[in-house]
Amino acid sequence: MMPSLVVLTDFFAVSNHALSYAAGLALPLHAQLTLLHIPQPELLAPSAYEPAGSYQAPPNRRQTSYALQLLAAGPPVLIDGAAPEDDLPDSLTSAIHAASPLLLVLGQPGSTALPAELMTTMAMTLLHRVAYPLLLVPLRGLDAFPPRRLLLAIDGLPFRLRPHQDVLRRLLQATQGTLDVVHITDDAHAATDAEHLLATLRASDLVPDLPPRRLHQVYQPAVTAGVLAEAARLHADMLVLLARPHSLLGNLFHHSATVRLLRDSPIPVLVLPVQE
């Protein structure tokens, strides 16, 4: 069965950039695209994160169908359309599980109709509800394609990949890309022995053996600033994060740091749900 990349779209954001980016990844990954329409994306935002401001009314069924046809007419890959309607969180979760995707794709909004914070919150909600890798595509920072310089941020704790989730390995093989790893330390979290970090990565089976020169330990009190600075220094064109089921990136990589990285990263962010 051909793997699927599921692109979530609402049409207010005019997320063609995310669809185009996903289509470009689908070709080397030998995957098809599945479009899932989200009629009211604000329903995926928990009240604690619900941004201020008003939203436009969702398009009617005819407008939705027409928009799906317009989006599907673009990329030269197979696209299946599915549109969850009532009880959005549950129906969307069911539709995603039915697609059994290799990757979920969300795009930052292209207009002020939906604030960027909502897309970030949607990403966090999806990570809690479905354990599939998720890619958040920014409006800009897409000049380097396909992504060949990936940067993985780790917290130094052991982890295991979920079954059948080897999208990072596939992506590196398909694009002949390279992977660097950054471990951020601060006054409360001392630098970890490099061999221990490398052994943790080997045990996870996330990627093949990582050369020691590809591991970088950086002192920076602000996790977000440290990760983004290292991404800029290495000219990375994709950032990779690990999402743990309870602590969400654990220790230094707590919930707010994850949100800030998703919101502020100028390059696409791939989030991999992992097991403890």
CSV table of C-alpha atoms in Angstrom, one decimal:
chain,number,residue,atom,x,y,z
A,1,MET,CA,0.0,0.0,0.0
A,2,MET,CA,1.3,3.4,-1.0
A,3,PRO,CA,2.1,5.6,2.1
A,4,SER,CA,0.1,8.8,2.5
A,5,LEU,CA,0.9,12.4,3.4
A,6,VAL,CA,-2.2,14.0,4.9
A,7,VAL,CA,-2.4,17.7,4.3
A,8,LEU,CA,-4.9,19.6,6.6
A,9,THR,CA,-6.4,22.6,5.0
A,10,ASP,CA,-9.2,25.1,5.8
A,11,PHE,CA,-8.9,27.4,2.7
A,12,PHE,CA,-8.9,30.6,4.8
A,13,ALA,CA,-5.2,30.2,5.1
A,14,VAL,CA,-4.8,29.6,1.4
A,15,SER,CA,-2.4,26.9,2.4
A,16,ASN,CA,-1.2,26.2,-1.1
A,17,HIS,CA,2.4,26.6,0.1
A,18,ALA,CA,1.9,23.6,2.5
A,19,LEU,CA,0.3,21.6,-0.2
A,20,SER,CA,3.1,22.3,-2.7
A,21,TYR,CA,5.7,21.5,-0.1
A,22,ALA,CA,4.0,18.2,0.8
A,23,ALA,CA,3.6,17.4,-2.9
A,24,GLY,CA,7.4,17.9,-3.4
A,25,LEU,CA,8.0,15.5,-0.5
A,26,ALA,CA,5.5,13.0,-1.8
A,27,LEU,CA,7.4,12.4,-5.0
A,28,PRO,CA,10.8,11.2,-3.5
A,29,LEU,CA,8.9,9.4,-0.7
A,30,HIS,CA,6.7,7.6,-3.2
A,31,ALA,CA,3.7,8.7,-1.3
A,32,GLN,CA,0.3,10.0,-2.3
A,33,LEU,CA,-1.4,13.1,-0.8
A,34,THR,CA,-4.7,13.1,1.2
A,35,LEU,CA,-6.4,16.4,1.7
A,36,LEU,CA,-8.5,16.7,4.9
A,37,HIS,CA,-10.7,19.8,5.1
A,38,ILE,CA,-11.1,21.4,8.5
A,39,PRO,CA,-14.3,23.5,8.4
A,40,GLN,CA,-13.8,25.2,11.8
A,41,PRO,CA,-10.1,24.9,12.8
A,42,GLU,CA,-10.7,26.9,16.0
A,43,LEU,CA,-12.6,23.9,17.4
A,44,LEU,CA,-9.2,22.1,17.7
A,45,ALA,CA,-7.8,24.9,19.9
A,46,PRO,CA,-8.2,24.2,23.6
A,47,SER,CA,-9.8,27.2,25.4
A,48,ALA,CA,-6.5,27.9,27.3
A,49,TYR,CA,-4.9,28.7,24.0
A,50,GLU,CA,-7.8,30.1,22.1
A,51,PRO,CA,-6.5,33.3,20.4
A,52,ALA,CA,-8.4,36.5,20.6
A,53,GLY,CA,-10.2,37.8,17.5
A,54,SER,CA,-13.0,36.8,15.2
A,55,TYR,CA,-13.1,34.2,12.5
A,56,GLN,CA,-14.8,34.2,9.1
A,57,ALA,CA,-17.8,31.9,8.8
A,58,PRO,CA,-16.8,28.5,7.3
A,59,PRO,CA,-17.5,28.0,3.6
A,60,ASN,CA,-20.6,26.1,2.6
A,61,ARG,CA,-20.4,22.6,1.1
A,62,ARG,CA,-20.3,23.8,-2.5
A,63,GLN,CA,-17.5,26.2,-1.8
A,64,THR,CA,-15.6,23.5,0.1
A,65,SER,CA,-16.0,21.1,-2.9
A,66,TYR,CA,-14.8,23.7,-5.3
A,67,ALA,CA,-11.8,24.7,-3.2
A,68,LEU,CA,-10.8,21.0,-2.9
A,69,GLN,CA,-10.9,20.6,-6.7
A,70,LEU,CA,-8.8,23.7,-7.2
A,71,LEU,CA,-6.2,22.5,-4.7
A,72,ALA,CA,-6.2,19.0,-6.1
A,73,ALA,CA,-5.7,20.2,-9.6
A,74,GLY,CA,-2.2,21.6,-8.8
A,75,PRO,CA,0.4,19.1,-7.7
A,76,PRO,CA,1.3,16.2,-10.1
A,77,VAL,CA,0.6,13.5,-7.5
A,78,LEU,CA,-2.5,11.4,-6.6
A,79,ILE,CA,-4.8,13.3,-4.2
A,80,ASP,CA,-7.7,11.9,-2.2
A,81,GLY,CA,-10.1,14.3,-0.6
A,82,ALA,CA,-11.9,13.8,2.7
A,83,ALA,CA,-13.8,16.3,4.7
A,84,PRO,CA,-14.7,15.6,8.4
A,85,GLU,CA,-17.8,17.6,9.4
A,86,ASP,CA,-19.8,17.3,12.6
A,87,ASP,CA,-17.9,16.8,15.9
A,88,LEU,CA,-14.7,18.0,14.4
A,89,PRO,CA,-12.0,16.7,16.8
A,90,ASP,CA,-13.4,13.1,16.8
A,91,SER,CA,-14.2,13.0,13.1
A,92,LEU,CA,-10.8,14.4,12.2
A,93,THR,CA,-9.1,11.9,14.4
A,94,SER,CA,-11.0,9.1,12.8
A,95,ALA,CA,-10.2,10.4,9.3
A,96,ILE,CA,-6.5,10.6,10.1
A,97,HIS,CA,-6.4,7.1,11.6
A,98,ALA,CA,-8.2,5.8,8.5
A,99,ALA,CA,-5.5,7.3,6.3
A,100,SER,CA,-2.8,5.8,8.4
A,101,PRO,CA,-0.4,8.6,7.2
A,102,LEU,CA,3.3,8.6,7.1
A,103,LEU,CA,3.1,12.3,7.9
A,104,LEU,CA,0.6,15.0,8.7
A,105,VAL,CA,1.2,18.4,7.2
A,106,LEU,CA,-0.1,21.8,8.5
A,107,GLY,CA,0.6,25.2,6.9
A,108,GLN,CA,1.0,28.5,8.7
A,109,PRO,CA,-1.9,30.8,7.6
A,110,GLY,CA,-1.3,33.1,4.6
A,111,SER,CA,-3.7,35.8,5.8
A,112,THR,CA,-4.9,37.4,9.0
A,113,ALA,CA,-8.2,35.4,9.0
A,114,LEU,CA,-6.5,32.8,11.1
A,115,PRO,CA,-3.7,33.9,13.4
A,116,ALA,CA,-0.5,31.9,13.5
A,117,GLU,CA,-1.0,31.0,17.1
A,118,LEU,CA,-4.1,28.9,16.1
A,119,MET,CA,-2.1,26.7,13.8
A,120,THR,CA,0.5,26.2,16.5
A,121,THR,CA,-2.3,25.2,18.9
A,122,MET,CA,-3.8,22.9,16.3
A,123,ALA,CA,-0.5,21.2,15.9
A,124,MET,CA,-0.2,20.6,19.7
A,125,THR,CA,-3.8,19.3,19.9
A,126,LEU,CA,-3.2,16.9,17.0
A,127,LEU,CA,0.0,15.6,18.7
A,128,HIS,CA,-2.0,14.8,21.8
A,129,ARG,CA,-4.9,13.1,19.9
A,130,VAL,CA,-3.1,11.2,17.2
A,131,ALA,CA,0.5,9.8,17.4
A,132,TYR,CA,1.6,10.5,13.8
A,133,PRO,CA,4.6,12.6,12.7
A,134,LEU,CA,3.5,16.2,12.0
A,135,LEU,CA,5.2,18.8,9.8
A,136,LEU,CA,4.4,22.5,10.2
A,137,VAL,CA,5.2,24.5,7.1
A,138,PRO,CA,5.9,28.2,7.5
A,139,LEU,CA,5.0,30.8,4.9
A,140,ARG,CA,8.6,31.6,4.2
A,141,GLY,CA,11.9,29.8,4.5
A,142,LEU,CA,11.1,27.3,1.8
A,143,ASP,CA,13.8,28.2,-0.6
A,144,ALA,CA,15.9,25.1,0.0
A,145,PHE,CA,14.0,22.2,-1.4
A,146,PRO,CA,14.0,19.3,-1.0
A,147,PRO,CA,15.3,19.6,2.6
A,148,ARG,CA,18.8,18.1,2.8
A,149,ARG,CA,20.2,19.7,6.0
A,150,LEU,CA,18.1,18.5,9.0
A,151,LEU,CA,18.7,19.4,12.6
A,152,LEU,CA,17.3,17.2,15.4
A,153,ALA,CA,16.9,18.8,18.9
A,154,ILE,CA,17.1,16.3,21.7
A,155,ASP,CA,16.8,16.4,25.5
A,156,GLY,CA,19.3,13.7,26.2
A,157,LEU,CA,16.7,11.2,27.6
A,158,PRO,CA,16.1,7.7,26.2
A,159,PHE,CA,13.2,7.3,23.7
A,160,ARG,CA,11.8,4.8,21.2
A,161,LEU,CA,10.1,5.3,17.9
A,162,ARG,CA,6.5,4.3,17.6
A,163,PRO,CA,5.9,1.3,15.3
A,164,HIS,CA,6.1,1.9,11.6
A,165,GLN,CA,7.2,5.6,12.0
A,166,ASP,CA,10.4,5.9,10.1
A,167,VAL,CA,9.7,9.0,8.2
A,168,LEU,CA,12.9,10.7,9.2
A,169,ARG,CA,15.0,7.8,7.9
A,170,ARG,CA,13.0,7.7,4.7
A,171,LEU,CA,13.3,11.4,4.2
A,172,LEU,CA,17.1,11.3,4.6
A,173,GLN,CA,17.4,8.4,2.2
A,174,ALA,CA,15.1,9.9,-0.4
A,175,THR,CA,16.8,13.3,-0.4
A,176,GLN,CA,20.3,12.1,0.3
A,177,GLY,CA,20.3,14.5,3.2
A,178,THR,CA,22.4,15.0,6.3
A,179,LEU,CA,21.3,15.1,10.0
A,180,ASP,CA,22.9,17.1,12.8
A,181,VAL,CA,21.8,16.8,16.4
A,182,VAL,CA,21.8,19.6,19.0
A,183,HIS,CA,21.5,19.2,22.8
A,184,ILE,CA,20.8,22.4,24.6
A,185,THR,CA,22.2,22.9,28.2
A,186,ASP,CA,21.8,25.6,30.8
A,187,ASP,CA,22.8,26.2,34.4
A,188,ALA,CA,20.3,23.6,35.7
A,189,HIS,CA,21.1,21.0,33.0
A,190,ALA,CA,24.8,20.2,32.6
A,191,ALA,CA,26.2,18.9,29.3
A,192,THR,CA,25.8,15.2,28.9
A,193,ASP,CA,28.7,12.9,27.9
A,194,ALA,CA,28.7,12.8,24.1
A,195,GLU,CA,29.1,9.1,23.9
A,196,HIS,CA,26.0,8.7,26.1
A,197,LEU,CA,24.0,10.9,23.7
A,198,LEU,CA,25.2,8.9,20.7
A,199,ALA,CA,24.4,5.6,22.4
A,200,THR,CA,20.9,6.9,23.2
A,201,LEU,CA,20.4,7.8,19.5
A,202,ARG,CA,21.7,4.4,18.4
A,203,ALA,CA,19.3,2.6,20.8
A,204,SER,CA,16.3,4.6,19.5
A,205,ASP,CA,16.9,3.3,15.9
A,206,LEU,CA,15.9,6.8,14.7
A,207,VAL,CA,18.7,7.0,12.2
A,208,PRO,CA,21.8,5.1,11.4
A,209,ASP,CA,25.0,5.7,13.4
A,210,LEU,CA,25.6,9.4,13.8
A,211,PRO,CA,29.2,10.6,13.3
A,212,PRO,CA,30.4,12.4,16.5
A,213,ARG,CA,31.1,15.5,14.5
A,214,ARG,CA,27.4,15.8,13.8
A,215,LEU,CA,26.5,16.1,17.5
A,216,HIS,CA,26.5,19.7,19.0
A,217,GLN,CA,26.1,20.6,22.7
A,218,VAL,CA,25.2,24.3,23.1
A,219,TYR,CA,24.9,26.3,26.3
A,220,GLN,CA,21.9,28.6,26.1
A,221,PRO,CA,19.5,29.5,29.0
A,222,ALA,CA,16.7,29.9,26.5
A,223,VAL,CA,15.9,26.6,24.7
A,224,THR,CA,14.1,28.2,21.7
A,225,ALA,CA,16.9,30.7,21.1
A,226,GLY,CA,19.5,28.0,21.4
A,227,VAL,CA,17.9,25.6,18.9
A,228,LEU,CA,17.0,28.3,16.4
A,229,ALA,CA,20.5,29.8,16.6
A,230,GLU,CA,22.1,26.4,15.9
A,231,ALA,CA,19.7,25.8,13.0
A,232,ALA,CA,20.8,29.2,11.5
A,233,ARG,CA,24.5,28.4,12.1
A,234,LEU,CA,24.3,25.1,10.4
A,235,HIS,CA,22.0,26.5,7.6
A,236,ALA,CA,19.5,23.8,8.4
A,237,ASP,CA,16.4,23.7,6.2
A,238,MET,CA,14.3,21.5,8.5
A,239,LEU,CA,14.0,21.3,12.3
A,240,VAL,CA,13.1,18.0,13.9
A,241,LEU,CA,11.6,17.7,17.4
A,242,LEU,CA,10.7,14.7,19.6
A,243,ALA,CA,7.3,14.8,21.3
A,244,ARG,CA,7.0,12.7,24.3
A,245,PRO,CA,3.5,11.5,25.4
A,246,HIS,CA,3.5,13.2,28.8
A,247,SER,CA,6.2,15.8,29.1
A,248,LEU,CA,6.3,16.8,25.4
A,249,LEU,CA,10.0,17.0,24.8
A,250,GLY,CA,10.7,16.5,28.5
A,251,ASN,CA,13.0,18.5,30.9
A,252,LEU,CA,14.3,21.6,29.1
A,253,PHE,CA,11.9,20.9,26.2
A,254,HIS,CA,8.7,21.6,28.0
A,255,HIS,CA,5.3,22.4,26.5
A,256,SER,CA,6.0,26.2,26.1
A,257,ALA,CA,9.3,25.6,24.4
A,258,THR,CA,7.6,23.3,21.9
A,259,VAL,CA,5.0,25.9,21.2
A,260,ARG,CA,7.6,28.6,20.7
A,261,LEU,CA,9.6,26.5,18.3
A,262,LEU,CA,6.6,25.6,16.3
A,263,ARG,CA,5.5,29.3,16.2
A,264,ASP,CA,8.9,31.0,15.7
A,265,SER,CA,10.9,28.6,13.5
A,266,PRO,CA,11.6,30.2,10.1
A,267,ILE,CA,12.0,26.7,8.6
A,268,PRO,CA,9.7,23.7,8.5
A,269,VAL,CA,9.4,21.8,11.8
A,270,LEU,CA,8.9,18.0,11.8
A,271,VAL,CA,7.6,16.7,15.1
A,272,LEU,CA,8.0,13.0,15.8
A,273,PRO,CA,5.9,11.5,18.6
A,274,VAL,CA,8.0,9.0,20.5
A,275,GLN,CA,7.6,6.5,23.4
A,276,GLU,CA,9.4,6.8,26.7
